[in-house]
Short mmCIF file of C-alpha atoms and ligand atoms in Angstrom, two decimals:
data_model
loop_
_atom_site.label_atom_id
_atom_site.label_comp_id
_atom_site.label_asym_id
_atom_site.label_seq_id
_atom_site.Cartn_x
_atom_site.Cartn_y
_atom_site.Cartn_z
CA MET A 1 74.13 130.35 108.90
CA SER A 2 71.68 127.41 108.81
CA GLU A 3 71.86 124.64 111.42
CA LYS A 4 71.33 122.06 108.66
CA ASN A 5 74.67 120.34 107.98
CA THR A 6 73.52 119.03 104.63
CA LEU A 7 73.95 119.62 100.93
CA THR A 8 70.79 119.78 98.82
CA ILE A 9 71.49 118.54 95.30
CA ILE A 10 69.00 118.88 92.47
CA ASP A 11 69.71 116.56 89.57
CA ASN A 12 68.58 118.71 86.64
CA ARG A 13 68.44 115.62 84.43
CA THR A 14 65.55 114.25 86.48
CA GLY A 15 64.45 117.17 88.65
CA LYS A 16 64.99 114.92 91.73
CA GLN A 17 66.33 116.49 94.94
CA TYR A 18 68.79 114.82 97.33
CA GLU A 19 69.87 115.74 100.85
CA ILE A 20 73.50 114.75 101.56
CA PRO A 21 75.03 115.08 105.07
CA ILE A 22 78.16 117.22 105.54
CA GLN A 23 80.57 115.89 108.20
CA ASN A 24 84.04 117.30 109.04
CA GLY A 25 83.78 119.66 106.08
CA ALA A 26 83.22 116.82 103.63
CA ILE A 27 80.53 114.71 102.02
CA ARG A 28 80.94 110.95 101.71
CA ALA A 29 81.53 110.19 98.03
CA ILE A 30 79.41 107.05 98.36
CA ASP A 31 76.38 109.29 99.06
CA LEU A 32 76.54 110.41 95.42
CA ARG A 33 75.69 106.91 94.24
CA GLN A 34 71.98 107.43 95.08
CA ILE A 35 71.84 110.07 92.32
CA LYS A 36 70.61 107.96 89.39
CA LEU A 37 68.87 108.37 86.07
CA SER A 38 66.98 105.11 86.56
CA GLN A 39 66.81 102.24 89.03
CA ASP A 40 69.47 100.18 87.22
CA ASP A 41 71.78 103.17 86.79
CA PHE A 42 75.09 102.78 88.72
CA GLY A 43 74.74 106.27 90.21
CA LEU A 44 77.17 109.20 90.32
CA LEU A 45 80.92 108.88 90.97
CA SER A 46 83.24 111.73 92.02
CA TYR A 47 86.14 112.16 89.57
CA ASP A 48 89.36 113.51 91.14
CA PRO A 49 92.61 112.78 89.23
CA GLY A 50 95.62 113.11 91.58
CA PHE A 51 93.17 113.28 94.52
CA GLU A 52 93.28 117.10 94.36
CA ASN A 53 90.16 117.36 96.53
CA THR A 54 89.62 113.94 98.07
CA ALA A 55 90.14 112.95 101.71
CA SER A 56 91.22 109.30 101.75
CA CYS A 57 91.14 108.91 105.53
CA LYS A 58 90.65 110.54 108.91
CA SER A 59 93.96 111.09 110.67
CA SER A 60 95.14 112.67 113.93
CA ILE A 61 98.84 112.57 113.12
CA THR A 62 99.71 115.70 111.12
CA PHE A 63 97.84 118.93 110.44
CA ILE A 64 98.73 121.27 107.57
CA ASP A 65 97.12 124.62 106.73
CA GLY A 66 98.47 125.25 103.24
CA GLU A 67 97.17 128.81 102.98
CA LYS A 68 98.75 129.89 106.28
CA GLY A 69 101.88 127.72 105.98
CA ILE A 70 101.13 125.83 109.20
CA LEU A 71 102.51 122.34 109.98
CA ARG A 72 101.87 120.52 113.30
CA TYR A 73 102.66 116.95 114.40
CA ARG A 74 99.98 115.76 116.86
CA GLY A 75 99.18 119.45 117.52
CA TYR A 76 102.75 120.61 118.17
CA PRO A 77 104.02 123.34 115.74
CA ILE A 78 106.94 122.12 113.63
CA GLU A 79 108.96 125.20 114.64
CA GLU A 80 108.81 124.16 118.33
CA LEU A 81 109.61 120.52 117.64
CA ALA A 82 112.59 121.49 115.47
CA GLN A 83 113.89 123.70 118.27
CA LYS A 84 113.15 121.64 121.39
CA SER A 85 112.97 117.93 120.54
CA THR A 86 114.93 115.17 118.83
CA TYR A 87 114.02 113.00 115.87
CA LEU A 88 113.44 109.87 117.99
CA GLU A 89 111.19 111.84 120.36
CA VAL A 90 109.22 113.07 117.34
CA ALA A 91 109.08 109.53 115.90
CA TYR A 92 107.54 108.37 119.21
CA LEU A 93 105.09 111.31 119.13
CA LEU A 94 103.99 110.53 115.56
CA ILE A 95 103.52 106.82 116.25
CA TYR A 96 102.00 106.93 119.75
CA GLY A 97 100.36 110.38 119.81
CA GLU A 98 102.13 111.83 122.86
CA MET A 99 105.66 112.96 123.64
CA PRO A 100 107.50 110.17 125.53
CA SER A 101 108.31 110.48 129.24
CA LYS A 102 111.99 110.25 130.15
CA ALA A 103 111.61 106.54 130.94
CA GLN A 104 109.59 105.88 127.77
CA LEU A 105 112.21 107.68 125.67
CA GLN A 106 115.05 105.67 127.19
CA GLU A 107 113.18 102.39 126.51
CA TRP A 108 112.30 103.59 122.97
CA ILE A 109 115.91 104.50 122.13
CA ARG A 110 117.20 101.24 123.69
CA ASN A 111 114.84 99.11 121.59
CA ILE A 112 115.62 100.96 118.37
CA THR A 113 119.35 100.81 119.06
CA LEU A 114 119.11 97.02 119.58
CA HIS A 115 117.84 96.77 115.99
CA THR A 116 120.46 98.80 114.13
CA MET A 117 122.25 95.69 112.82
CA VAL A 118 121.09 94.00 109.60
CA HIS A 119 121.39 90.32 108.69
CA GLU A 120 124.80 89.61 107.15
CA ASN A 121 123.06 88.44 103.95
CA ILE A 122 121.84 92.01 103.38
CA LYS A 123 125.47 92.94 102.70
CA LYS A 124 125.70 90.12 100.17
CA PHE A 125 122.87 91.41 98.01
CA MET A 126 123.98 95.00 98.49
CA ASP A 127 127.19 93.76 96.82
CA GLY A 128 125.02 92.41 94.01
CA PHE A 129 124.03 95.89 92.91
CA HIS A 130 125.98 97.49 90.04
CA HIS A 131 128.84 99.75 91.14
CA ASP A 132 126.91 102.84 90.00
CA ALA A 133 123.48 101.72 91.24
CA HIS A 134 121.39 104.67 92.50
CA PRO A 135 121.21 104.41 96.31
CA MET A 136 117.42 104.92 96.22
CA GLY A 137 117.04 101.91 93.93
CA MET A 138 119.17 99.93 96.39
CA LEU A 139 117.06 101.12 99.33
CA VAL A 140 113.75 100.28 97.67
CA GLY A 141 115.02 96.79 96.83
CA THR A 142 116.47 96.20 100.28
CA LEU A 143 113.32 97.32 102.09
CA GLY A 144 111.29 94.82 100.09
CA ALA A 145 113.86 92.12 100.77
CA LEU A 146 113.63 92.72 104.53
CA SER A 147 110.12 91.21 104.44
CA THR A 148 111.76 87.85 103.62
CA PHE A 149 113.88 88.02 106.78
CA TYR A 150 110.97 88.76 109.12
CA PRO A 151 107.95 86.59 108.20
CA ASP A 152 106.47 87.44 111.63
CA ALA A 153 105.81 90.92 110.20
CA LYS A 154 102.77 89.55 108.38
CA ASP A 155 100.99 89.40 111.74
CA ILE A 156 99.97 93.04 111.39
CA PHE A 157 97.07 92.87 113.85
CA ASP A 158 99.32 91.73 116.67
CA MET A 159 100.51 94.88 118.46
CA GLN A 160 103.72 93.29 119.73
CA SER A 161 104.65 92.19 116.20
CA ARG A 162 103.89 95.68 114.82
CA THR A 163 106.00 97.27 117.56
CA LYS A 164 108.93 94.96 116.79
CA GLN A 165 108.79 95.84 113.06
CA ILE A 166 108.66 99.54 113.99
CA TYR A 167 111.84 99.11 116.09
CA ARG A 168 113.48 97.16 113.26
CA LEU A 169 112.63 99.66 110.51
CA LEU A 170 113.60 102.75 112.53
CA GLY A 171 116.78 101.01 113.70
CA LYS A 172 117.84 99.62 110.33
CA MET A 173 117.03 102.51 107.99
CA PRO A 174 120.28 104.43 108.74
CA THR A 175 122.25 101.19 108.45
CA MET A 176 120.76 100.32 105.06
CA ALA A 177 121.21 103.88 103.83
CA ALA A 178 124.86 103.82 104.88
CA LEU A 179 125.41 100.40 103.25
CA ALA A 180 124.05 101.78 99.97
CA TYR A 181 126.30 104.82 100.21
CA ARG A 182 129.44 102.86 101.06
CA HIS A 183 128.67 100.41 98.25
CA SER A 184 128.44 103.29 95.78
CA LEU A 185 131.95 104.38 96.85
CA GLY A 186 133.38 100.87 96.92
CA MET A 187 134.31 101.45 100.58
CA PRO A 188 134.17 98.88 103.39
CA TYR A 189 130.93 98.81 105.36
CA ILE A 190 130.98 100.29 108.86
CA TYR A 191 128.90 98.52 111.48
CA PRO A 192 126.53 100.47 113.75
CA ASP A 193 128.08 101.87 116.94
CA ASN A 194 125.40 101.61 119.59
CA ASP A 195 127.21 104.02 121.91
CA LEU A 196 126.42 106.88 119.52
CA SER A 197 123.16 108.83 119.09
CA TYR A 198 120.88 108.12 116.13
CA THR A 199 122.41 110.69 113.78
CA GLU A 200 125.97 110.38 115.17
CA ASN A 201 125.80 106.64 114.46
CA PHE A 202 124.44 107.36 110.97
CA LEU A 203 127.24 109.85 110.18
CA ASN A 204 129.77 107.37 111.56
CA MET A 205 128.53 104.53 109.30
CA LEU A 206 128.57 106.91 106.33
CA PHE A 207 131.79 108.87 106.72
CA LYS A 208 134.17 106.87 108.94
CA PRO A 209 137.18 106.60 106.55
CA SER A 210 137.79 102.93 107.33
CA PRO A 211 136.94 100.33 109.99
CA SER A 212 140.37 100.88 111.55
CA THR A 213 140.28 104.67 111.86
CA LYS A 214 138.67 106.79 114.58
CA TYR A 215 135.92 109.12 113.42
CA ASP A 216 134.16 111.73 115.56
CA PRO A 217 130.96 113.01 113.92
CA ASP A 218 130.80 116.81 114.13
CA PRO A 219 128.16 117.71 116.79
CA VAL A 220 126.86 120.64 114.72
CA LEU A 221 126.28 118.33 111.73
CA SER A 222 124.68 115.51 113.74
CA LYS A 223 122.35 118.07 115.37
CA ALA A 224 121.55 119.62 111.97
CA LEU A 225 120.77 116.17 110.54
CA ASP A 226 118.52 115.47 113.54
CA VAL A 227 116.59 118.70 112.87
CA LEU A 228 116.33 117.85 109.16
CA PHE A 229 114.95 114.43 110.11
CA ILE A 230 112.31 116.09 112.33
CA LEU A 231 111.27 118.37 109.45
CA HIS A 232 110.95 115.44 107.04
CA ALA A 233 109.33 112.97 109.47
CA ASP A 234 105.72 113.22 108.29
CA HIS A 235 103.50 115.30 106.05
CA GLU A 236 99.96 113.85 106.18
CA GLN A 237 98.68 112.20 102.97
CA ASN A 238 101.56 112.93 100.56
CA CYS A 239 102.26 110.66 97.60
CA SER A 240 104.56 108.22 99.42
CA THR A 241 102.34 108.02 102.50
CA ASN A 242 99.42 107.33 100.21
CA ALA A 243 101.47 104.44 98.77
CA MET A 244 102.24 103.17 102.29
CA ARG A 245 98.55 103.24 103.19
CA SER A 246 97.38 101.82 99.87
CA VAL A 247 99.70 98.79 100.04
CA GLY A 248 98.96 98.49 103.76
CA SER A 249 95.24 98.35 103.00
CA SER A 250 95.73 94.91 101.42
CA TYR A 251 97.27 93.76 104.76
CA ALA A 252 100.77 93.46 103.27
CA ASP A 253 103.65 93.44 105.77
CA PRO A 254 105.22 96.82 106.71
CA TYR A 255 108.49 96.14 104.84
CA SER A 256 106.63 95.65 101.55
CA CYS A 257 104.58 98.78 102.31
CA ALA A 258 107.75 100.77 103.07
CA ALA A 259 109.33 99.60 99.79
CA ALA A 260 106.30 100.99 97.93
CA ALA A 261 106.44 104.24 99.89
CA ALA A 262 110.16 104.67 99.19
CA ALA A 263 109.54 103.96 95.50
CA ALA A 264 106.94 106.75 95.43
CA LEU A 265 109.26 109.14 97.27
CA TYR A 266 111.98 108.46 94.66
CA GLY A 267 110.08 110.41 91.98
CA PRO A 268 111.41 113.92 91.11
CA LEU A 269 108.00 115.47 91.73
CA HIS A 270 108.11 114.21 95.32
CA GLY A 271 111.10 113.30 97.47
CA GLY A 272 113.41 113.18 94.46
CA ALA A 273 113.03 116.96 94.14
CA ASN A 274 115.91 117.71 96.52
CA GLU A 275 118.28 115.92 94.13
CA ALA A 276 116.64 117.67 91.16
CA VAL A 277 117.11 121.11 92.81
CA VAL A 278 120.87 120.71 93.07
CA ARG A 279 121.09 119.43 89.50
CA MET A 280 118.97 122.42 88.41
CA LEU A 281 121.20 124.91 90.27
CA LYS A 282 124.28 123.31 88.67
CA GLU A 283 122.62 123.54 85.24
CA ILE A 284 121.87 127.25 85.80
CA GLY A 285 125.51 127.62 86.81
CA SER A 286 125.57 131.30 87.68
CA VAL A 287 123.34 134.11 88.92
CA ASP A 288 123.36 135.88 85.54
CA ARG A 289 121.85 132.78 83.85
CA ILE A 290 118.80 132.63 86.16
CA SER A 291 116.52 134.69 83.87
CA GLU A 292 117.35 132.40 80.92
CA TYR A 293 116.25 129.38 82.98
CA LEU A 294 113.10 131.12 84.22
CA GLU A 295 112.11 131.88 80.62
CA GLN A 296 112.04 128.12 80.01
CA VAL A 297 109.95 127.69 83.15
CA HIS A 298 107.48 130.35 81.96
CA ALA A 299 107.25 128.46 78.67
CA HIS A 300 106.47 125.24 80.61
CA LYS A 301 109.64 123.68 79.23
CA LYS A 302 111.26 123.31 82.66
CA LEU A 303 110.15 123.07 86.27
CA LEU A 304 111.59 125.20 89.06
CA TYR A 305 112.34 122.22 91.33
CA GLY A 306 111.93 122.93 95.02
CA PHE A 307 109.05 125.29 94.27
CA GLY A 308 105.32 124.64 94.45
CA HIS A 309 103.27 122.30 96.55
CA ARG A 310 99.92 120.58 96.33
CA ILE A 311 98.97 121.83 99.82
CA TYR A 312 101.17 124.84 100.60
CA LYS A 313 100.04 127.94 98.71
CA ASN A 314 102.39 129.87 100.97
CA TYR A 315 106.00 129.47 102.09
CA ASP A 316 106.55 125.86 103.31
CA PRO A 317 107.34 126.36 107.03
CA ARG A 318 110.00 123.64 106.76
CA ALA A 319 111.81 125.54 104.00
CA ARG A 320 112.08 128.56 106.30
CA ILE A 321 113.68 126.50 109.09
CA ILE A 322 116.01 124.69 106.66
CA LYS A 323 117.16 127.99 105.17
CA GLU A 324 118.20 129.20 108.64
CA LEU A 325 119.81 125.85 109.43
CA ALA A 326 121.93 126.07 106.27
CA TYR A 327 123.92 129.01 107.66
CA LYS A 328 124.77 127.03 110.83
CA VAL A 329 125.97 124.07 108.75
CA PHE A 330 127.99 126.28 106.39
CA GLU A 331 129.88 127.70 109.41
CA VAL A 332 131.30 124.17 109.79
CA THR A 333 131.44 122.97 106.20
CA GLY A 334 132.06 126.19 104.34
CA LYS A 335 129.35 127.85 102.24
CA ASN A 336 127.85 125.84 99.41
CA PRO A 337 128.70 127.87 96.26
CA LEU A 338 125.25 127.05 94.86
CA LEU A 339 123.64 128.97 97.74
CA ASP A 340 124.02 132.36 96.03
CA ILE A 341 122.23 131.06 92.95
CA ALA A 342 119.47 129.55 95.13
CA LEU A 343 118.99 132.79 97.11
CA GLU A 344 118.86 134.94 93.95
CA LEU A 345 116.56 132.44 92.22
CA GLU A 346 114.20 132.55 95.21
CA ARG A 347 114.35 136.37 95.36
CA ILE A 348 113.46 136.70 91.66
CA ALA A 349 110.80 133.95 91.69
CA LEU A 350 109.04 135.46 94.71
CA SER A 351 108.39 138.63 92.73
CA ASP A 352 107.70 136.86 89.41
CA GLU A 353 104.05 136.91 88.23
CA TYR A 354 104.28 133.31 86.94
CA PHE A 355 104.97 132.01 90.46
CA LEU A 356 102.86 134.52 92.39
CA SER A 357 99.77 133.90 90.25
CA ARG A 358 100.12 130.15 90.80
CA LYS A 359 101.03 130.53 94.51
CA LEU A 360 104.33 128.70 94.01
CA TYR A 361 106.72 129.10 96.94
CA PRO A 362 109.87 127.28 98.11
CA ASN A 363 109.08 123.86 99.54
CA VAL A 364 111.02 121.54 101.83
CA ASP A 365 113.28 120.44 98.98
CA PHE A 366 114.55 123.84 97.84
CA TYR A 367 117.32 124.29 100.41
CA SER A 368 117.71 120.83 101.95
CA GLY A 369 119.93 119.54 99.13
CA LEU A 370 122.36 122.44 99.64
CA ILE A 371 122.87 121.37 103.24
CA TYR A 372 123.25 117.69 102.38
CA GLN A 373 125.76 118.54 99.65
CA ALA A 374 127.77 120.77 102.02
CA MET A 375 127.78 117.87 104.55
CA GLY A 376 129.47 115.72 101.91
CA PHE A 377 126.52 113.76 100.50
CA PRO A 378 126.27 113.23 96.73
CA ALA A 379 122.92 114.28 95.20
CA SER A 380 122.00 110.62 94.72
CA MET A 381 121.84 110.22 98.53
CA PHE A 382 119.45 113.15 99.21
CA THR A 383 116.23 111.19 98.78
CA VAL A 384 117.69 108.32 100.80
CA LEU A 385 118.08 110.80 103.68
CA PHE A 386 114.47 111.90 103.13
CA SER A 387 113.41 108.21 103.31
CA VAL A 388 115.29 107.63 106.59
CA ALA A 389 113.43 110.54 108.18
CA ARG A 390 110.02 109.78 106.65
CA MET A 391 110.07 106.19 107.92
CA ALA A 392 108.60 107.44 111.22
CA GLY A 393 105.66 109.05 109.43
CA TRP A 394 105.10 106.11 107.11
CA LEU A 395 104.94 103.75 110.11
CA ALA A 396 102.63 106.06 112.07
CA GLN A 397 100.26 106.37 109.12
CA TRP A 398 100.41 102.63 108.37
CA GLN A 399 99.54 101.74 111.96
CA GLU A 400 96.76 104.35 112.11
CA GLU A 401 95.20 102.88 108.99
CA ILE A 402 95.35 99.29 110.30
CA LEU A 403 93.56 100.37 113.46
CA ASP A 404 90.97 102.47 111.57
CA LYS A 405 87.73 100.45 111.44
CA GLU A 406 86.42 102.65 108.61
CA GLN A 407 89.24 101.68 106.24
CA GLY A 408 89.07 98.91 103.67
CA ILE A 409 91.22 97.81 100.76
CA ALA A 410 92.15 100.79 98.56
CA ARG A 411 90.28 100.12 95.34
CA PRO A 412 89.29 103.32 93.45
CA ARG A 413 86.69 103.30 90.66
CA GLN A 414 87.30 104.67 87.15
CA ILE A 415 85.53 106.42 84.31
CA TYR A 416 85.76 103.97 81.42
CA ILE A 417 86.51 105.67 78.11
CA GLY A 418 87.63 102.60 76.18
CA PRO A 419 85.92 100.83 73.26
CA ALA A 420 82.39 99.42 73.61
CA THR A 421 81.98 95.65 73.45
CA ARG A 422 83.36 94.05 70.30
CA SER A 423 84.32 90.51 69.20
CA LEU A 424 87.31 88.92 67.50
CA GLN A 425 86.66 88.14 63.82
C1 SDX B 1 107.42 117.10 98.34
O1 SDX B 1 102.64 116.34 99.22
C2 SDX B 1 103.56 116.54 100.10
O2 SDX B 1 103.34 116.82 101.25
C3 SDX B 1 104.99 116.35 99.55
C4 SDX B 1 106.14 116.78 100.49
C5 SDX B 1 106.24 115.87 101.71
O3 SDX B 1 106.78 116.33 102.72
O4 SDX B 1 105.85 114.66 101.59
O5 SDX B 1 105.95 118.12 100.89
C6 SDX B 1 107.49 116.65 99.77
O6 SDX B 1 107.17 116.30 97.49
C7 SDX B 1 107.56 118.57 98.05
C8 SDX B 1 107.35 118.89 96.54
C9 SDX B 1 108.71 118.61 95.82
N1 SDX B 1 108.50 118.69 94.35
C10 SDX B 1 109.06 119.65 93.63
O7 SDX B 1 109.69 120.60 94.11
C11 SDX B 1 108.87 119.48 92.14
C12 SDX B 1 108.41 120.79 91.53
N2 SDX B 1 107.01 121.09 91.96
C13 SDX B 1 105.95 120.70 91.06
O8 SDX B 1 106.17 119.51 90.36
C14 SDX B 1 104.58 120.85 91.70
O9 SDX B 1 104.55 122.07 92.34
C15 SDX B 1 104.07 119.77 92.66
C16 SDX B 1 104.11 118.42 92.04
C17 SDX B 1 104.87 119.77 93.91
C18 SDX B 1 102.62 120.11 93.01
O10 SDX B 1 101.93 120.04 91.83
P1 SDX B 1 100.33 120.28 91.77
O11 SDX B 1 99.80 120.69 93.08
O12 SDX B 1 99.71 119.10 91.10
O13 SDX B 1 100.22 121.55 90.87
P2 SDX B 1 100.26 121.54 89.30
O14 SDX B 1 101.34 120.61 88.81
O15 SDX B 1 98.89 121.33 88.79
O16 SDX B 1 100.77 123.02 89.01
C19 SDX B 1 99.85 124.09 88.92
C20 SDX B 1 100.48 125.08 87.95
C21 SDX B 1 100.81 124.46 86.59
O17 SDX B 1 100.85 125.51 85.64
P3 SDX B 1 99.53 125.77 84.70
O18 SDX B 1 99.20 124.46 84.02
O19 SDX B 1 98.44 126.26 85.66
O20 SDX B 1 99.97 126.86 83.74
O21 SDX B 1 101.75 125.50 88.48
C22 SDX B 1 102.79 125.08 87.61
C23 SDX B 1 102.23 123.97 86.76
O22 SDX B 1 102.92 123.90 85.51
N3 SDX B 1 103.86 124.60 88.47
C24 SDX B 1 105.16 124.82 88.26
C25 SDX B 1 105.82 124.26 89.34
N4 SDX B 1 104.93 123.72 90.18
C26 SDX B 1 103.71 123.93 89.63
N5 SDX B 1 105.80 125.44 87.23
C27 SDX B 1 107.15 125.48 87.34
N6 SDX B 1 107.86 124.97 88.36
C28 SDX B 1 107.23 124.35 89.37
N7 SDX B 1 107.92 123.84 90.38
#
């Protein structure tokens, strides 16, 4: 193999030859601009709808090998983190790059716990939502509104200010998610209980029958939720993280960035897929109707939600862990009746030419909804749970971008295919 880390391009339109450096397995798109037909020619662009083959940044947070089904946060395999750490430890790892010491973890948890309360006015505009408002719509709106309560968040280049917003967002996400859920049920809000762990407190705010009754979150369920949060914490440059970075690139405050990220996650092709999976399984209704549904998928009339991934062309390692976790949860909650349909659907799809030829495998969303549903969550809350977990990754990626000297405002080019110049009569 040659030592020359360059690409030689011959423009057959002009016969000119160009030498373009290759770094980190990539060429800089801007190096294509020198390839011109004439001096006043703009030069070549790279065209990549959906960013199928475009690196938008350099990042040291998360590594994915889609062919091998590998996922690592700051070098640690997701399987180890799911087994040996907690969500708040992983949040610290994603944001600061190293696992926290015992003292650092205590300080981290104390600071986040101090920020679990929300301003009383947040409850007032939660009440303003319609009784059947989708909790994700409520969360997106509330995240944006938080920027009006913390004007200091605009000081994004001050580390202390960034750290405070990170505490606030990690602390308040479960509270806001629980407010949205309780609003949708017309139940009284439950305040945070700072004596509980992160997921125990979340379950308490969600499921405590009333302010005056005792509620002890099941330890198996709070542990399972903690593992699910670890699995959903980050996933390199996915659609919602791209939104977080893109809005962050204009130096907007982190609450406005998080509102954009949550809005992107809401879509059924992204974080909304967990809700779509359960609705799909309900629509299929029984094991003997799977082949009828798959015929519609083969005809491109329906999607098999929870399958396929832009990066994973193998089994999503998170889906494997979640599938095992489901059995532990079902020991407490009772088996989700939709599980048999999901297992049979997976078994058939994994030997179906349509899916094999396109390398479509179960992704993180295929089984997660079954666990959430068995834990008592309605499908409309599934993506809210995804958002609570992904907040750690969004913040880590947002901060990494702000500190990256190579980054500038996200402003892609286009290929114009509209009308040539014309004038009004
Ligand atoms: C998440 O990016 C991330 O990291 C996201 C995520 C994270 O942690 O942030 O991992 C979370 O979003 C997981 C993905 C959840 N979405 C779904 O489960 C929705 C169903 N999946 C598809 O919409 C699709 O697989 C995507 C959107 C996930 C990926 O789409 P791509 O990479 O753009 O691939 P594509 O749409 O071009 O599909 C290639 C082919 C097409 O068929 P042909 O045109 O070649 O004939 O595969 C087909 C697609 O029609 N296809 C599917 C399918 N997924 C792809 N056909 C049926 N069912 C599916 N699920």
